[in-house]
Amino acid sequence: MQNKLWKDLTNRLAQEPFERIYWGWGPQWVSFIKIDSPITVDKPLWAHEETNLDNIRLFDLTPDQLQREIIRYWQQPFWKRWFLSLLTSINRKIKLWSYYHRCLAVRTACIENIYRIDKLTDSLFEQYLGEEVVERLYRTTLKLTKYLEKHAGDFKFEENGVDFYLRGNRRFFKKLMNKKLASLDIENKANLQKRLEKEFDRHKMMLFSYLADWEKKIFDEPIYFDKPIPFDTCIDPRTGKKMTYSTQSIEEWVKLKRQIFGSMLQEEAPEEFLNIKAFLESTLSTIKQLFNQQLERYEKLIFKVRCDRLAAEKAIQQANILQKYFIIFKKIVFLFHPDKSFGNENLRAIQTELFKEYSCLAKDSIEKIQQGLQTLEECLITQKNKLAFQEMKNGFNSRIVELKKIIHDLNDRIEVVRYKIRTNYKETELEVDEEIEQIEIEIEEMRYNYSEFLKPRSPLKLTFKPSMNYLEQDEPKEEVYETYEAKSDYLNKKTYARYTPVF
């Protein structure tokens, strides 16, 4: 489950390709996007595989080709841009190119997931400020998007829109939060304020990571080492025409310089060596200018990689294009090497002096390029480690989400069990109460039925009445007991012997 603000923004972004290009009529934007797998609302552009995104075509052009066309448009004067916007489809191309990079920014934000896009809005934040703040952030984000995409590809445009947008939303949030807190009569307002500010900062940085990445993509000048750059203008001795040579025609330029040098050696003029020296110094100066220009672009390339604004793998591919410029050092070296002086001591002295400078230039240039390649390789390893760490972190976060879901399901089941227990307890209690009432009713009925027996009675008075016969009897006579008299004196005089047992 996603954050409400992020879900609203991505849903809006997923529906844009299916809108009409002319305010409700005309073809849909998706008809100008060619990709291997179809784009739908349920599967928007950023949800496709990277291999499909590499083969995408916008207006039948690659994103880089379309960017070059947009850059050329912004380099034109205002009046020419005005006519081009009326007579060509350049505005629609800018909008579609900007949409493509917005989708890439969403893809990056979903992969990195630094600010927990999948985390729901805090309950207290949603209760007190959620609806108003989320609506404000959503509305201002759409407004900023429309403003920036009109200037996409214009490198002279000031890139401070995102910062200004964040400051404005921060002021709105502070004002609204203070108003809400003042109307509440609760304890621990300070803790509530910290919690609200923390949740707002999470929303703010979640949007900032997406918008800042998109802003860099549409306002950052690309570096193309294969782009032709004019560096010298010479007159062809065969045709007498003025020729301009660029970085894509270095071999032709080297051949021309060799022809000019050979023709100068055949001349036997007094100022011959002065002309040769001036020619060689001019050639060396042109080579210096060319390589300094390329090395500056090379340093910019490394800087972008270090700032995580360009993938190191793509940077290495572009940097390898520099190697083709080494052909200058290889093919033009004979112009400065003393062994090619044809035994002329004056020419040898000139070449020896310039060859030292030429060797230092070649050595320094090669060392800088090798150091840059080593730096790019280190950045590539770092980015791969970051990517692996981010994948591990995303896996860990996904497992946490699954665990929280399991805990949530268990809590739901516990609540169901508790509800059933409470319901059964209430039902049992009700049944017991009904039985008690029934017993009480039966007891009352028994009391009513046996009330006659249970009434209290007065104690019985018992009197003794003797019979008349008893009264008529004579008085009792004394009993006379007869005394015993012995019959003979023997019994009286009889003695008893001691008892002796006889065996």
C-alpha positions as semicolon CSV with decimal commas, in nm:
position;residue;x (nm);y (nm);z (nm)
1;M;0,000;0,000;0,000
2;Q;0,137;0,343;-0,096
3;N;0,128;0,686;0,057
4;K;-0,186;0,877;-0,045
5;L;0,002;1,177;-0,187
6;W;0,241;0,960;-0,387
7;K;-0,044;0,744;-0,511
8;D;-0,239;1,047;-0,634
9;L;0,064;1,187;-0,817
10;T;0,156;0,859;-0,987
11;N;-0,206;0,792;-1,086
12;R;-0,218;1,135;-1,245
13;L;0,112;1,071;-1,423
14;A;-0,008;0,731;-1,550
15;Q;-0,319;0,888;-1,708
16;E;-0,140;1,170;-1,894
17;P;-0,035;0,964;-2,202
18;F;-0,401;0,890;-2,273
19;E;-0,505;1,255;-2,283
20;R;-0,555;1,439;-2,612
21;I;-0,280;1,674;-2,725
22;Y;-0,518;1,956;-2,830
23;W;-0,736;2,029;-2,525
24;G;-0,965;1,732;-2,565
25;W;-0,923;1,647;-2,934
26;G;-0,652;1,510;-3,160
27;P;-0,435;1,201;-3,109
28;Q;-0,331;1,080;-2,768
29;W;0,019;1,136;-2,637
30;V;0,077;0,762;-2,619
31;S;0,063;0,743;-2,999
32;F;0,397;0,930;-3,012
33;I;0,566;0,685;-2,772
34;K;0,706;0,368;-2,924
35;I;0,816;0,095;-2,686
36;D;0,836;-0,284;-2,709
37;S;0,562;-0,353;-2,453
38;P;0,242;-0,144;-2,455
39;I;0,182;0,136;-2,205
40;T;-0,137;0,114;-1,999
41;V;-0,276;0,289;-1,693
42;D;-0,205;-0,022;-1,486
43;K;0,146;-0,054;-1,632
44;P;0,280;0,299;-1,685
45;L;0,608;0,389;-1,848
46;W;0,823;0,373;-1,533
47;A;0,703;0,019;-1,458
48;H;0,861;-0,125;-1,776
49;E;1,189;-0,312;-1,791
50;E;1,510;-0,116;-1,840
51;T;1,579;-0,297;-2,167
52;N;1,248;-0,168;-2,304
53;L;1,326;0,185;-2,188
54;D;1,662;0,174;-2,369
55;N;1,481;0,115;-2,700
56;I;1,209;0,377;-2,651
57;R;1,131;0,629;-2,927
58;L;0,968;0,968;-2,876
59;F;0,840;1,124;-3,199
60;D;1,046;0,854;-3,378
61;L;1,365;0,980;-3,209
62;T;1,573;0,849;-2,924
63;P;1,556;1,061;-2,606
64;D;1,914;1,184;-2,669
65;Q;1,834;1,283;-3,027
66;L;1,521;1,460;-2,913
67;Q;1,720;1,640;-2,645
68;R;1,967;1,770;-2,904
69;E;1,680;1,905;-3,111
70;I;1,536;2,078;-2,803
71;I;1,878;2,224;-2,715
72;R;1,912;2,367;-3,066
73;Y;1,566;2,521;-3,029
74;W;1,655;2,700;-2,705
75;Q;1,979;2,829;-2,859
76;Q;1,782;3,024;-3,120
77;P;1,685;3,391;-3,066
78;F;1,344;3,471;-2,924
79;W;1,178;3,570;-3,251
80;K;1,289;3,248;-3,418
81;R;1,167;3,037;-3,124
82;W;0,831;3,211;-3,149
83;F;0,794;3,116;-3,516
84;L;0,914;2,760;-3,451
85;S;0,657;2,718;-3,172
86;L;0,383;2,821;-3,415
87;L;0,494;2,629;-3,722
88;T;0,644;2,313;-3,572
89;S;0,563;2,060;-3,302
90;I;0,855;2,162;-3,081
91;N;0,635;2,246;-2,780
92;R;0,476;1,901;-2,789
93;K;0,820;1,743;-2,820
94;I;0,940;1,936;-2,515
95;K;0,637;1,827;-2,315
96;L;0,673;1,459;-2,410
97;W;1,049;1,463;-2,345
98;S;0,983;1,619;-2,005
99;Y;0,718;1,352;-1,932
100;Y;0,970;1,080;-2,017
101;H;1,217;1,216;-1,762
102;R;0,943;1,254;-1,501
103;C;0,872;0,884;-1,540
104;L;1,243;0,807;-1,500
105;A;1,249;1,019;-1,182
106;V;0,950;0,825;-1,045
107;R;1,125;0,500;-1,132
108;T;1,439;0,609;-0,946
109;A;1,237;0,721;-0,643
110;C;1,053;0,387;-0,632
111;I;1,376;0,187;-0,658
112;E;1,569;0,387;-0,399
113;N;1,265;0,437;-0,172
114;I;1,469;0,647;0,070
115;Y;1,173;0,818;0,232
116;R;0,944;0,514;0,253
117;I;0,696;0,575;-0,027
118;D;0,513;0,257;0,075
119;K;0,461;0,382;0,430
120;L;0,112;0,507;0,511
121;T;0,051;0,857;0,640
122;D;0,080;0,895;1,015
123;S;-0,262;0,866;1,181
124;L;-0,227;1,184;1,390
125;F;-0,096;1,381;1,092
126;E;-0,389;1,262;0,884
127;Q;-0,632;1,339;1,165
128;Y;-0,523;1,698;1,227
129;L;-0,354;1,820;0,906
130;G;-0,357;1,538;0,652
131;E;-0,634;1,640;0,415
132;E;-0,539;2,007;0,385
133;V;-0,161;1,957;0,367
134;V;-0,178;1,669;0,119
135;E;-0,414;1,865;-0,104
136;R;-0,180;2,165;-0,089
137;L;0,128;1,955;-0,176
138;Y;-0,054;1,782;-0,460
139;R;-0,185;2,106;-0,609
140;T;0,146;2,293;-0,589
141;T;0,337;1,996;-0,732
142;L;0,117;1,993;-1,042
143;K;0,156;2,369;-1,074
144;L;0,535;2,346;-1,047
145;T;0,543;2,062;-1,299
146;K;0,356;2,265;-1,561
147;Y;0,583;2,562;-1,500
148;L;0,911;2,371;-1,529
149;E;0,820;2,157;-1,829
150;K;0,764;2,473;-2,039
151;H;1,135;2,551;-1,997
152;A;1,266;2,194;-2,021
153;G;1,598;2,184;-2,204
154;D;1,675;2,555;-2,154
155;F;2,011;2,558;-1,975
156;K;1,987;2,933;-1,911
157;F;1,677;2,883;-1,699
158;E;1,735;2,933;-1,327
159;E;1,685;2,605;-1,143
160;N;1,543;2,732;-0,816
161;G;1,179;2,634;-0,862
162;V;1,191;2,329;-0,636
163;D;1,353;2,515;-0,346
164;F;1,102;2,799;-0,372
165;Y;0,819;2,547;-0,387
166;L;0,939;2,370;-0,072
167;R;0,980;2,695;0,122
168;G;0,626;2,803;0,032
169;N;0,476;2,474;0,143
170;R;0,677;2,486;0,465
171;R;0,531;2,826;0,554
172;F;0,180;2,701;0,479
173;F;0,233;2,396;0,699
174;K;0,371;2,601;0,990
175;K;0,080;2,843;0,979
176;L;-0,180;2,566;0,961
177;M;-0,014;2,360;1,236
178;N;0,004;2,654;1,478
179;K;-0,361;2,730;1,412
180;K;-0,466;2,369;1,477
181;L;-0,256;2,334;1,791
182;A;-0,393;2,659;1,934
183;S;-0,748;2,526;1,904
184;L;-0,667;2,199;2,084
185;D;-0,699;2,154;2,458
186;I;-0,476;1,853;2,510
187;E;-0,161;1,764;2,697
188;N;0,181;1,707;2,536
189;K;0,135;1,956;2,253
190;A;0,511;1,964;2,206
191;N;0,524;1,590;2,131
192;L;0,233;1,623;1,891
193;Q;0,406;1,912;1,715
194;K;0,728;1,711;1,671
195;R;0,533;1,419;1,531
196;L;0,348;1,640;1,282
197;E;0,670;1,811;1,172
198;K;0,845;1,477;1,125
199;E;0,566;1,344;0,903
200;F;0,556;1,665;0,699
201;D;0,934;1,651;0,647
202;R;0,899;1,294;0,520
203;H;0,637;1,405;0,267
204;K;0,847;1,705;0,169
205;M;1,166;1,506;0,111
206;M;0,975;1,234;-0,071
207;L;0,859;1,493;-0,325
208;F;1,194;1,673;-0,327
209;S;1,387;1,360;-0,426
210;Y;1,149;1,307;-0,718
211;L;1,131;1,671;-0,835
212;A;1,503;1,743;-0,791
213;D;1,599;1,436;-0,993
214;W;1,358;1,535;-1,268
215;E;1,485;1,895;-1,265
216;K;1,844;1,778;-1,307
217;K;1,751;1,562;-1,603
218;I;1,577;1,840;-1,797
219;F;1,812;2,130;-1,710
220;D;2,152;1,958;-1,700
221;E;2,357;1,999;-2,015
222;P;2,463;1,660;-2,154
223;I;2,820;1,578;-2,247
224;Y;2,864;1,413;-2,585
225;F;3,225;1,345;-2,678
226;D;3,114;1,231;-3,020
227;K;2,952;1,568;-3,088
228;P;3,142;1,747;-3,369
229;I;3,331;2,051;-3,236
230;P;3,505;2,284;-3,482
231;F;3,862;2,355;-3,377
232;D;4,056;2,480;-3,683
233;T;4,011;2,654;-4,015
234;C;4,262;2,593;-4,294
235;I;4,297;2,662;-4,667
236;D;4,325;2,351;-4,878
237;P;4,633;2,397;-5,103
238;R;4,482;2,179;-5,374
239;T;4,152;2,363;-5,408
240;G;4,232;2,695;-5,242
241;K;3,908;2,675;-5,044
242;K;3,872;2,757;-4,678
243;M;3,794;2,443;-4,479
244;T;3,664;2,413;-4,122
245;Y;3,769;2,100;-3,939
246;S;3,590;1,950;-3,640
247;T;3,661;1,666;-3,401
248;Q;3,494;1,426;-3,642
249;S;3,739;1,509;-3,921
250;I;4,069;1,484;-3,733
251;E;4,225;1,242;-3,981
252;E;4,156;1,477;-4,272
253;W;4,305;1,763;-4,071
254;V;4,621;1,563;-4,002
255;K;4,657;1,474;-4,370
256;L;4,619;1,839;-4,466
257;K;4,885;1,947;-4,217
258;R;5,126;1,688;-4,355
259;Q;5,065;1,809;-4,710
260;I;5,123;2,171;-4,610
261;F;5,441;2,079;-4,423
262;G;5,571;1,880;-4,722
263;S;5,505;2,165;-4,964
264;M;5,681;2,411;-4,731
265;L;5,992;2,191;-4,722
266;Q;6,009;2,195;-5,103
267;E;6,017;2,573;-5,113
268;E;6,357;2,742;-5,119
269;A;6,260;3,084;-4,990
270;P;6,476;3,278;-4,741
271;E;6,196;3,293;-4,488
272;E;6,134;2,920;-4,524
273;F;6,234;2,822;-4,169
274;L;6,049;3,114;-4,016
275;N;5,732;3,002;-4,194
276;I;5,788;2,642;-4,086
277;K;5,839;2,750;-3,725
278;A;5,522;2,961;-3,730
279;F;5,331;2,674;-3,891
280;L;5,447;2,423;-3,630
281;E;5,375;2,660;-3,342
282;S;5,027;2,726;-3,479
283;T;4,962;2,353;-3,517
284;L;5,081;2,284;-3,161
285;S;4,862;2,566;-3,029
286;T;4,560;2,417;-3,207
287;I;4,630;2,076;-3,054
288;K;4,657;2,233;-2,707
289;Q;4,328;2,413;-2,753
290;L;4,155;2,097;-2,872
291;F;4,275;1,883;-2,583
292;N;4,213;2,145;-2,317
293;Q;3,859;2,172;-2,444
294;Q;3,811;1,797;-2,434
295;L;3,970;1,764;-2,090
296;E;3,735;2,028;-1,949
297;R;3,440;1,826;-2,073
298;Y;3,605;1,518;-1,930
299;E;3,631;1,683;-1,586
300;K;3,264;1,780;-1,603
301;L;3,182;1,420;-1,681
302;I;3,369;1,297;-1,372
303;F;3,206;1,565;-1,158
304;K;2,860;1,448;-1,266
305;V;2,946;1,090;-1,179
306;R;3,074;1,189;-0,835
307;C;2,755;1,383;-0,770
308;D;2,546;1,080;-0,874
309;R;2,401;1,275;-1,164
310;L;2,525;1,027;-1,424
311;A;2,578;0,654;-1,422
312;A;2,947;0,563;-1,417
313;E;2,895;0,291;-1,677
314;K;2,758;0,541;-1,931
315;A;3,031;0,787;-1,840
316;I;3,299;0,528;-1,916
317;Q;3,141;0,464;-2,255
318;Q;3,156;0,835;-2,335
319;A;3,508;0,871;-2,196
320;N;3,633;0,590;-2,418
321;I;3,548;0,807;-2,716
322;L;3,840;1,028;-2,612
323;Q;4,078;0,754;-2,715
324;K;4,013;0,824;-3,081
325;Y;4,170;1,167;-3,034
326;F;4,501;0,999;-2,950
327;I;4,540;0,949;-3,322
328;I;4,659;1,308;-3,334
329;F;4,962;1,228;-3,118
330;K;5,044;0,926;-3,332
331;K;4,997;1,068;-3,681
332;I;5,120;1,422;-3,631
333;V;5,425;1,337;-3,424
334;F;5,655;1,345;-3,730
335;L;5,591;1,718;-3,769
336;F;5,775;1,779;-3,441
337;H;6,016;1,486;-3,422
338;P;6,383;1,587;-3,482
339;D;6,452;1,269;-3,682
340;K;6,227;1,409;-3,957
341;S;6,449;1,714;-4,020
342;F;6,604;1,565;-4,337
343;G;6,953;1,656;-4,211
344;N;6,871;2,026;-4,188
345;E;7,019;2,160;-3,863
346;N;6,798;2,467;-3,853
347;L;6,485;2,255;-3,892
348;R;6,619;2,010;-3,633
349;A;6,662;2,290;-3,379
350;I;6,306;2,411;-3,438
351;Q;6,161;2,061;-3,410
352;T;6,367;1,976;-3,100
353;E;6,235;2,282;-2,919
354;L;5,873;2,216;-3,010
355;F;5,897;1,840;-2,959
356;K;5,970;1,886;-2,588
357;E;5,656;2,092;-2,549
358;Y;5,464;1,844;-2,762
359;S;5,582;1,549;-2,549
360;C;5,482;1,722;-2,223
361;L;5,138;1,796;-2,366
362;A;5,088;1,436;-2,477
363;K;5,213;1,297;-2,145
364;D;4,995;1,527;-1,931
365;S;4,685;1,464;-2,142
366;I;4,726;1,087;-2,132
367;E;4,786;1,090;-1,754
368;K;4,474;1,299;-1,691
369;I;4,263;1,071;-1,905
370;Q;4,399;0,759;-1,734
371;Q;4,337;0,910;-1,390
372;G;3,987;1,002;-1,495
373;L;3,918;0,650;-1,620
374;Q;4,044;0,510;-1,291
375;T;3,817;0,749;-1,102
376;L;3,522;0,645;-1,316
377;E;3,596;0,278;-1,251
378;E;3,606;0,346;-0,877
379;C;3,278;0,535;-0,902
380;L;3,134;0,245;-1,099
381;I;3,227;0,005;-0,818
382;T;3,081;0,247;-0,563
383;Q;2,759;0,283;-0,759
384;K;2,731;-0,093;-0,795
385;N;2,784;-0,130;-0,422
386;K;2,525;0,138;-0,361
387;L;2,287;-0,039;-0,594
388;A;2,350;-0,372;-0,423
389;F;2,305;-0,210;-0,084
390;Q;1,988;-0,039;-0,203
391;E;1,853;-0,368;-0,336
392;M;1,936;-0,532;-0,003
393;K;1,770;-0,243;0,181
394;N;1,463;-0,264;-0,041
395;G;1,445;-0,638;0,022
396;F;1,475;-0,576;0,393
397;N;1,204;-0,310;0,377
398;S;0,980;-0,542;0,178
399;R;1,027;-0,812;0,439
400;I;0,942;-0,559;0,709
401;V;0,628;-0,469;0,517
402;E;0,537;-0,837;0,491
403;L;0,603;-0,884;0,862
404;K;0,390;-0,582;0,946
405;K;0,116;-0,721;0,725
406;I;0,135;-1,056;0,903
407;I;0,122;-0,879;1,240
408;H;-0,169;-0,672;1,119
409;D;-0,353;-0,984;1,003
410;L;-0,284;-1,152;1,336
411;N;-0,414;-0,848;1,520
412;D;-0,727;-0,859;1,307
413;R;-0,772;-1,226;1,388
414;I;-0,717;-1,156;1,757
415;E;-0,977;-0,882;1,744
416;V;-1,221;-1,124;1,580
417;V;-1,154;-1,380;1,852
418;R;-1,195;-1,115;2,119
419;Y;-1,518;-1,004;1,963
420;K;-1,644;-1,359;1,956
421;I;-1,542;-1,409;2,319
422;R;-1,714;-1,088;2,421
423;T;-2,021;-1,185;2,219
424;N;-2,029;-1,537;2,364
425;Y;-1,975;-1,402;2,713
426;K;-2,262;-1,161;2,669
427;E;-2,481;-1,437;2,528
428;T;-2,385;-1,669;2,817
429;E;-2,443;-1,394;3,069
430;L;-2,779;-1,327;2,914
431;E;-2,873;-1,695;2,928
432;V;-2,767;-1,716;3,293
433;D;-2,971;-1,407;3,375
434;E;-3,272;-1,557;3,201
435;E;-3,236;-1,882;3,396
436;I;-3,200;-1,692;3,722
437;E;-3,512;-1,494;3,641
438;Q;-3,696;-1,818;3,561
439;I;-3,583;-1,973;3,888
440;E;-3,695;-1,665;4,078
441;I;-4,033;-1,687;3,906
442;E;-4,064;-2,054;4,001
443;I;-3,967;-1,974;4,359
444;E;-4,234;-1,707;4,376
445;E;-4,487;-1,952;4,237
446;M;-4,388;-2,209;4,500
447;R;-4,416;-1,948;4,769
448;Y;-4,760;-1,859;4,647
449;N;-4,874;-2,220;4,627
450;Y;-4,746;-2,308;4,973
451;S;-4,830;-1,982;5,136
452;E;-5,092;-2,147;5,364
453;F;-4,831;-2,378;5,501
454;L;-4,573;-2,116;5,536
455;K;-4,788;-1,873;5,734
456;P;-4,665;-1,828;6,096
457;R;-4,891;-1,994;6,368
458;S;-4,938;-1,914;6,740
459;P;-4,769;-2,160;6,979
460;L;-4,984;-2,450;7,121
461;K;-5,081;-2,442;7,494
462;L;-5,062;-2,798;7,631
463;T;-5,223;-2,884;7,977
464;F;-5,190;-3,210;8,172
465;K;-5,518;-3,360;8,298
466;P;-5,474;-3,665;8,515
467;S;-5,721;-3,956;8,498
468;M;-5,979;-4,015;8,766
469;N;-5,861;-4,371;8,833
470;Y;-5,530;-4,244;8,941
471;L;-5,694;-4,024;9,197
472;E;-5,898;-4,317;9,337
473;Q;-5,596;-4,541;9,408
474;D;-5,480;-4,597;9,763
475;E;-5,165;-4,458;9,889
476;P;-4,867;-4,674;9,814
477;K;-4,768;-4,931;10,069
478;E;-4,423;-4,980;10,191
479;E;-4,252;-5,281;10,051
480;V;-4,130;-5,528;10,312
481;Y;-3,829;-5,722;10,213
482;E;-3,777;-6,063;10,369
483;T;-3,443;-6,106;10,548
484;Y;-3,224;-6,404;10,482
485;E;-3,153;-6,636;10,758
486;A;-2,892;-6,906;10,738
487;K;-3,009;-7,264;10,786
488;S;-2,710;-7,389;10,976
489;D;-2,410;-7,251;11,156
490;Y;-2,175;-7,450;10,931
491;L;-2,213;-7,212;10,652
492;N;-2,133;-6,927;10,875
493;K;-1,831;-7,096;11,024
494;K;-1,705;-7,233;10,697
495;T;-1,355;-7,123;10,599
496;Y;-1,216;-7,107;10,255
497;A;-0,883;-7,265;10,172
498;R;-0,633;-7,098;9,948
499;Y;-0,690;-7,186;9,594
500;T;-0,432;-7,420;9,463
501;P;-0,450;-7,531;9,103
502;V;-0,445;-7,899;9,048
503;F;-0,291;-8,034;8,731
